[in-house]
Short mmCIF file of C-alpha atoms in Angstrom, two decimals:
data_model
loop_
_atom_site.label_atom_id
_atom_site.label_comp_id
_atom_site.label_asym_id
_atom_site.label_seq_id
_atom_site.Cartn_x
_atom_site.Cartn_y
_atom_site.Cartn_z
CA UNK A 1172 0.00 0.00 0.00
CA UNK A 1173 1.26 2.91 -0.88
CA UNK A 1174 1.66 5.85 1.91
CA UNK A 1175 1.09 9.34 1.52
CA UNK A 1176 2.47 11.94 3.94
CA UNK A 1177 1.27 15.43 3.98
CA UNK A 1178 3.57 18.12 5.28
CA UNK A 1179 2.89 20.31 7.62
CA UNK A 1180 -0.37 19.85 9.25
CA UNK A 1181 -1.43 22.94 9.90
CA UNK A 1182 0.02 26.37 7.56
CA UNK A 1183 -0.94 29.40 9.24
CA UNK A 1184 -1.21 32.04 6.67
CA UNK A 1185 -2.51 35.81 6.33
CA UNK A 1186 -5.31 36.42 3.74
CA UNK A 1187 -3.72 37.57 0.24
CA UNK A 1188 -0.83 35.59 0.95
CA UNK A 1189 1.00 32.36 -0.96
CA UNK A 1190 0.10 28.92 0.74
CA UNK A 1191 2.59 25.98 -0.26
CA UNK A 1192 1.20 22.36 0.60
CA UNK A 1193 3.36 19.47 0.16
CA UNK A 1194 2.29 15.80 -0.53
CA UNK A 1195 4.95 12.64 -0.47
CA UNK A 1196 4.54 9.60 -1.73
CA UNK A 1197 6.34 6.34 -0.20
CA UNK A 1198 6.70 5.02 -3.58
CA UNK A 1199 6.57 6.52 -7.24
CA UNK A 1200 3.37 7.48 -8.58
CA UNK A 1201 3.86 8.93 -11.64
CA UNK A 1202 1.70 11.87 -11.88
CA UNK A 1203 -1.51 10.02 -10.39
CA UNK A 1204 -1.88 12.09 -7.78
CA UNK A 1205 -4.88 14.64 -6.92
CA UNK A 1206 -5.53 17.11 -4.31
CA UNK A 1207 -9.20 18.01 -2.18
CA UNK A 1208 -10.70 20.64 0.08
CA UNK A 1209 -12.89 20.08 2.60
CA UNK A 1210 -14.56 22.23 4.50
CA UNK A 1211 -16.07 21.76 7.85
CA UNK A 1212 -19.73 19.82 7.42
CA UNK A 1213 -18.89 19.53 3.86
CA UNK A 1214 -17.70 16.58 1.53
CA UNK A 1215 -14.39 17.11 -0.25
CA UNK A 1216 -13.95 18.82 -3.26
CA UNK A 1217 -12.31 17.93 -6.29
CA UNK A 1218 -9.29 20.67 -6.99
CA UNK A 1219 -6.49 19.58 -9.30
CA UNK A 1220 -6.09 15.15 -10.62
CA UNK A 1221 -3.29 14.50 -12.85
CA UNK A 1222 -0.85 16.53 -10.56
CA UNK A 1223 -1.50 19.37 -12.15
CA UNK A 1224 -4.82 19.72 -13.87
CA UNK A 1225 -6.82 22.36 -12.26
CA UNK A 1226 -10.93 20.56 -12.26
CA UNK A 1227 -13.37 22.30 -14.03
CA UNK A 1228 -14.72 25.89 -11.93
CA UNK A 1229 -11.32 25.73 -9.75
CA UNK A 1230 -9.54 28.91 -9.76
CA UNK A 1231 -6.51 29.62 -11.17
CA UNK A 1232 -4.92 30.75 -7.83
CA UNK A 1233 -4.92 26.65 -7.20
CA UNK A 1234 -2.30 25.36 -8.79
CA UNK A 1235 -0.67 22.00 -8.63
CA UNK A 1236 3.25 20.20 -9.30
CA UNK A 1237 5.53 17.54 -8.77
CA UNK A 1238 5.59 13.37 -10.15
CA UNK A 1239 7.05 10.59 -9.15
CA UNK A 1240 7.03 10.70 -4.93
CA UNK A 1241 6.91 15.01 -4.50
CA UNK A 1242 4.14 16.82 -4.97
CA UNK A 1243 3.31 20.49 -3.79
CA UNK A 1244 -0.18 22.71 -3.74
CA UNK A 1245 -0.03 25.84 -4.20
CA UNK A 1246 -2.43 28.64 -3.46
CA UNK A 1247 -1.52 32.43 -4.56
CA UNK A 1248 -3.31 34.89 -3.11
CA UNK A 1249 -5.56 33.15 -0.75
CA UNK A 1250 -8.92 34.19 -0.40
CA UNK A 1251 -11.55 34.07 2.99
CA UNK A 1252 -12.79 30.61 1.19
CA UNK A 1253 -9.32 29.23 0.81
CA UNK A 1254 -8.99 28.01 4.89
CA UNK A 1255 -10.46 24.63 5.11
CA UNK A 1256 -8.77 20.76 5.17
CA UNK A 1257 -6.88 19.69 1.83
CA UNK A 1258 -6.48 16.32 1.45
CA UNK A 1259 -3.76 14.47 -1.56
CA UNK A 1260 -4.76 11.16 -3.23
CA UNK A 1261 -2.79 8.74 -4.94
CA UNK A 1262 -4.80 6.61 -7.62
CA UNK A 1263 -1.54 5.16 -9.09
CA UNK A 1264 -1.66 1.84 -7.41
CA UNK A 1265 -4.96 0.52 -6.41
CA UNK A 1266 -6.47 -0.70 -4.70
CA UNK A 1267 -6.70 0.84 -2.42
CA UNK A 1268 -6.51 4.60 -3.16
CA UNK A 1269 -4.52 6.18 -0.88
CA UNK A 1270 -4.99 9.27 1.26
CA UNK A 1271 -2.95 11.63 3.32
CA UNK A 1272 -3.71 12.71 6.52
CA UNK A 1273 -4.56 16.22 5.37
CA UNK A 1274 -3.06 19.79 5.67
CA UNK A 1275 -5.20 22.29 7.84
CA UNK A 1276 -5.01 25.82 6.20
CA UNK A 1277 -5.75 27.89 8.70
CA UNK A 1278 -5.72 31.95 9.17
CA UNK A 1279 -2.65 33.56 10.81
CA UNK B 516 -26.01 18.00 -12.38
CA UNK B 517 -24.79 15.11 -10.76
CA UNK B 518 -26.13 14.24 -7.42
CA UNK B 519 -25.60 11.49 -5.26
CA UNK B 520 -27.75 11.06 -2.17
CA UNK B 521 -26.74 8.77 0.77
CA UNK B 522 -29.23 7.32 3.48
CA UNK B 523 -29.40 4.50 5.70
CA UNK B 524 -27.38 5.48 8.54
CA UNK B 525 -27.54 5.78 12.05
CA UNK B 526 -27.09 4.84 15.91
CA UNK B 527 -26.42 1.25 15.70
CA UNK B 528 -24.64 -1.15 18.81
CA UNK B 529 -21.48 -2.81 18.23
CA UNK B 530 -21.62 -6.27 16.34
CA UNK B 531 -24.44 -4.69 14.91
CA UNK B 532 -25.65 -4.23 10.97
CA UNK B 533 -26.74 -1.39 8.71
CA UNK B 534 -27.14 -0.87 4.79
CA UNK B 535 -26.53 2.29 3.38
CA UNK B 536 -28.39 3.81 -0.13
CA UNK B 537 -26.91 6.08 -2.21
CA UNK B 538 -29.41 6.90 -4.94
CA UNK B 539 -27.79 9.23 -8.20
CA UNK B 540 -28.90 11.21 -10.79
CA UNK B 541 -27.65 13.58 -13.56
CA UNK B 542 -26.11 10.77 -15.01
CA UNK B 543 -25.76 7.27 -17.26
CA UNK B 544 -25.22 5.52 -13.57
CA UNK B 545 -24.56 1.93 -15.23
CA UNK B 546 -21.79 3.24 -17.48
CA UNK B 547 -19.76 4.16 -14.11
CA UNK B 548 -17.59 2.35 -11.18
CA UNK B 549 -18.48 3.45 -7.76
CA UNK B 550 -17.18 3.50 -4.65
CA UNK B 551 -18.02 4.31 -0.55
CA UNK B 552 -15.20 6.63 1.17
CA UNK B 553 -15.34 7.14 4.73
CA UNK B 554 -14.29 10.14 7.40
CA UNK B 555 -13.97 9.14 11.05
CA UNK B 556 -14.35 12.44 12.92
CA UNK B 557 -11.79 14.58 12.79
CA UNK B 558 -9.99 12.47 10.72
CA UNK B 559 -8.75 11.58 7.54
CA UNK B 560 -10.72 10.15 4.30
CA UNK B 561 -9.96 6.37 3.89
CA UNK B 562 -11.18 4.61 0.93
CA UNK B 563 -13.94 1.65 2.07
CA UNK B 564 -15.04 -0.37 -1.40
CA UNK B 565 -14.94 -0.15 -5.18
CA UNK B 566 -17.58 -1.89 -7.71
CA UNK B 567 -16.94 -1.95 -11.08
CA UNK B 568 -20.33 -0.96 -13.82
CA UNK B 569 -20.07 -3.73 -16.13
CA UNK B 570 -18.85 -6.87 -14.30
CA UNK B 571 -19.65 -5.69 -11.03
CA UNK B 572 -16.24 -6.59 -9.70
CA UNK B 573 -15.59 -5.59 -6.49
CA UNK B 574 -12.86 -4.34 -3.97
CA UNK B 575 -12.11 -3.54 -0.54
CA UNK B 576 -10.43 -2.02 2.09
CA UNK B 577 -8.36 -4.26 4.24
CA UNK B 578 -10.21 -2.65 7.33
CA UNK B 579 -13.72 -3.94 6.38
CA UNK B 580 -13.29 -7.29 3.92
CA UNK B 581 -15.44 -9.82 5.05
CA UNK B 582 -17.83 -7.53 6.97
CA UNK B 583 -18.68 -5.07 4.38
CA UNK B 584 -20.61 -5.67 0.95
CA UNK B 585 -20.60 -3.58 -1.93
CA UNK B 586 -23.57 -3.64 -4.36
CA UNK B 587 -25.88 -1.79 -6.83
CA UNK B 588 -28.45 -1.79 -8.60
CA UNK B 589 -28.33 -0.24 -12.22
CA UNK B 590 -32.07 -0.21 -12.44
CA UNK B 591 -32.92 1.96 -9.36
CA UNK B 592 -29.98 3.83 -10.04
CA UNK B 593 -28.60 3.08 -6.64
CA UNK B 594 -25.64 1.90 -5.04
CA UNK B 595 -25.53 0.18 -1.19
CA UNK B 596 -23.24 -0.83 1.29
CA UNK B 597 -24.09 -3.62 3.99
CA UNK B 598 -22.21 -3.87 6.71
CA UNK B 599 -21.95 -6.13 9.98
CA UNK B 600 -19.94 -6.80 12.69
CA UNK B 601 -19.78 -3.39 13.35
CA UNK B 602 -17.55 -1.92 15.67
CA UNK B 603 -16.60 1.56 17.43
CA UNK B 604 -13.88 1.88 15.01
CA UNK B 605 -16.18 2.09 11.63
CA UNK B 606 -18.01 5.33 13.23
CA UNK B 607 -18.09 7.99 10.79
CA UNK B 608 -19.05 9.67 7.75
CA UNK B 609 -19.70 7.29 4.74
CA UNK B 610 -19.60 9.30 1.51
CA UNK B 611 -20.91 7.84 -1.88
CA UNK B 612 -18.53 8.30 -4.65
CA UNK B 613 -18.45 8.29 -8.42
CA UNK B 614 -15.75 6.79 -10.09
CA UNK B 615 -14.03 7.16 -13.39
CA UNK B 616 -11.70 5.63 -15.71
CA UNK B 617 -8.90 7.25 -13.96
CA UNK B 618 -9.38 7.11 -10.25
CA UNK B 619 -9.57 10.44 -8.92
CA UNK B 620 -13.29 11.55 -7.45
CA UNK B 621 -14.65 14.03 -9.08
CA UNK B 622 -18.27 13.82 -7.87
CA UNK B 623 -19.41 12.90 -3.98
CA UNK B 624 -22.89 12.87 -1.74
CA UNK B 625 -23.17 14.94 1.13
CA UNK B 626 -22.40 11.94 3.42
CA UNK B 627 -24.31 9.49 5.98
CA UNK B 628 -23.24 9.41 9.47
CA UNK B 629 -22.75 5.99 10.66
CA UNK B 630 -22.19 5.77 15.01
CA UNK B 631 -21.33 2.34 16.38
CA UNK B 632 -21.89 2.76 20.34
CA UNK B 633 -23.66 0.83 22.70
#
């Protein structure tokens, strides 16, 4: 099973500031990687798949990176709506799909 | 629009039983896998079961094989998940989930809480 490890677990950052999420794999996964938010009493949302492919209606300030076992998240700019739970998945190697333990964004 | 609506859940003692529904819409639901995710609270998302659309093949987590079963019918447009032997440690928040050729979940429901406690 492959193990992803989400660094840090909680970012505390100012609104209008740059938010850098990172994602690490235990094993290669290509680029088979995507990346949720959550927000609280919600179900996840679908932001980038592919590694870098933004999903349709997600802003451009989301942007995603990396293959293999490194992957980052990036958010420019971030926005009142922007602090919630983001969560990487690995679809690589399955099953099962992978998940890591998720990267609280919270404000500073 | 795509929507995916979970029932079925509940208060339910441990070693106990409960079926979850998901019933969609918005789409061709017998041209696509789907799959039950789960959220313990406060916790992270852990992927429960997988069932294919044309074979019906099936998958599951390590945590719940031999307790849980994955199923769906293609003419209620409807997808379930029966599980027994329940214990404190399947409490949370089952999502449905559509799949896709590639893996990544794109479309969810809004979730059914599941408590195991006596």
């Amino acid at each position: 099973e492959i193990v992803l490890t989400q660094s840090p677990a909680t970012l505390s950052v100012s609104p209008g500031e740059s938010a850098t999420l990172s994602c690490r794999a235990s094993q290669s996964i290509r680029n088979n990687l995507a990346w949720y938010q959550q927000k609280p009493g919600q179900a996840p949302r679908l932001l980038v798949y592919g590694a870098s492919t933004r999903a349709t209606g997600i802003p451009d300030r989301f942007s995603g990176s990396g293959s293999g076992t490194e992957f980052t998240l990036t958010i420019n700019s971030l926005q009142s709506e922007d602090f919630a739970l983001y969560f990487c998945q690995q679809y690589n190697n399955w099953p099962p799909n992978t998940f890591g333990q998720g990267t609280k964004v919270e404000v500073k | 629009e795509v929507q995916l609506v979970e029932s079925g859940g509940g208060l339910v003692q441990p070693g106990g039983s409960l079926r979850l529904s998901c019933v969609a819409s918005g789409f061709s639901f017998r041209d696509y896998s789907m799959n039950w995710v789960r959220q313990a609270p406060g916790k992270g998302l852990e992927w429960v079961s997988h069932i294919t659309a044309p074979s019906r093949t099936t998958f599951y987590a390590d945590s719940v094989k031999g307790r849980f079963t994955i199923s769906r019918d293609n003419a209620k447009n409807s997808l379930y998940l029966q599980m027994t032997s329940l214990g404190a440690e399947d409490t949370a928040m089952y999502y449905c989930v559509r799949g896709g050729s590639s893996g990544y979940y794109y479309y969810w429901g809004q979730g059914v809480l599941v408590t195991v406690s006596s």
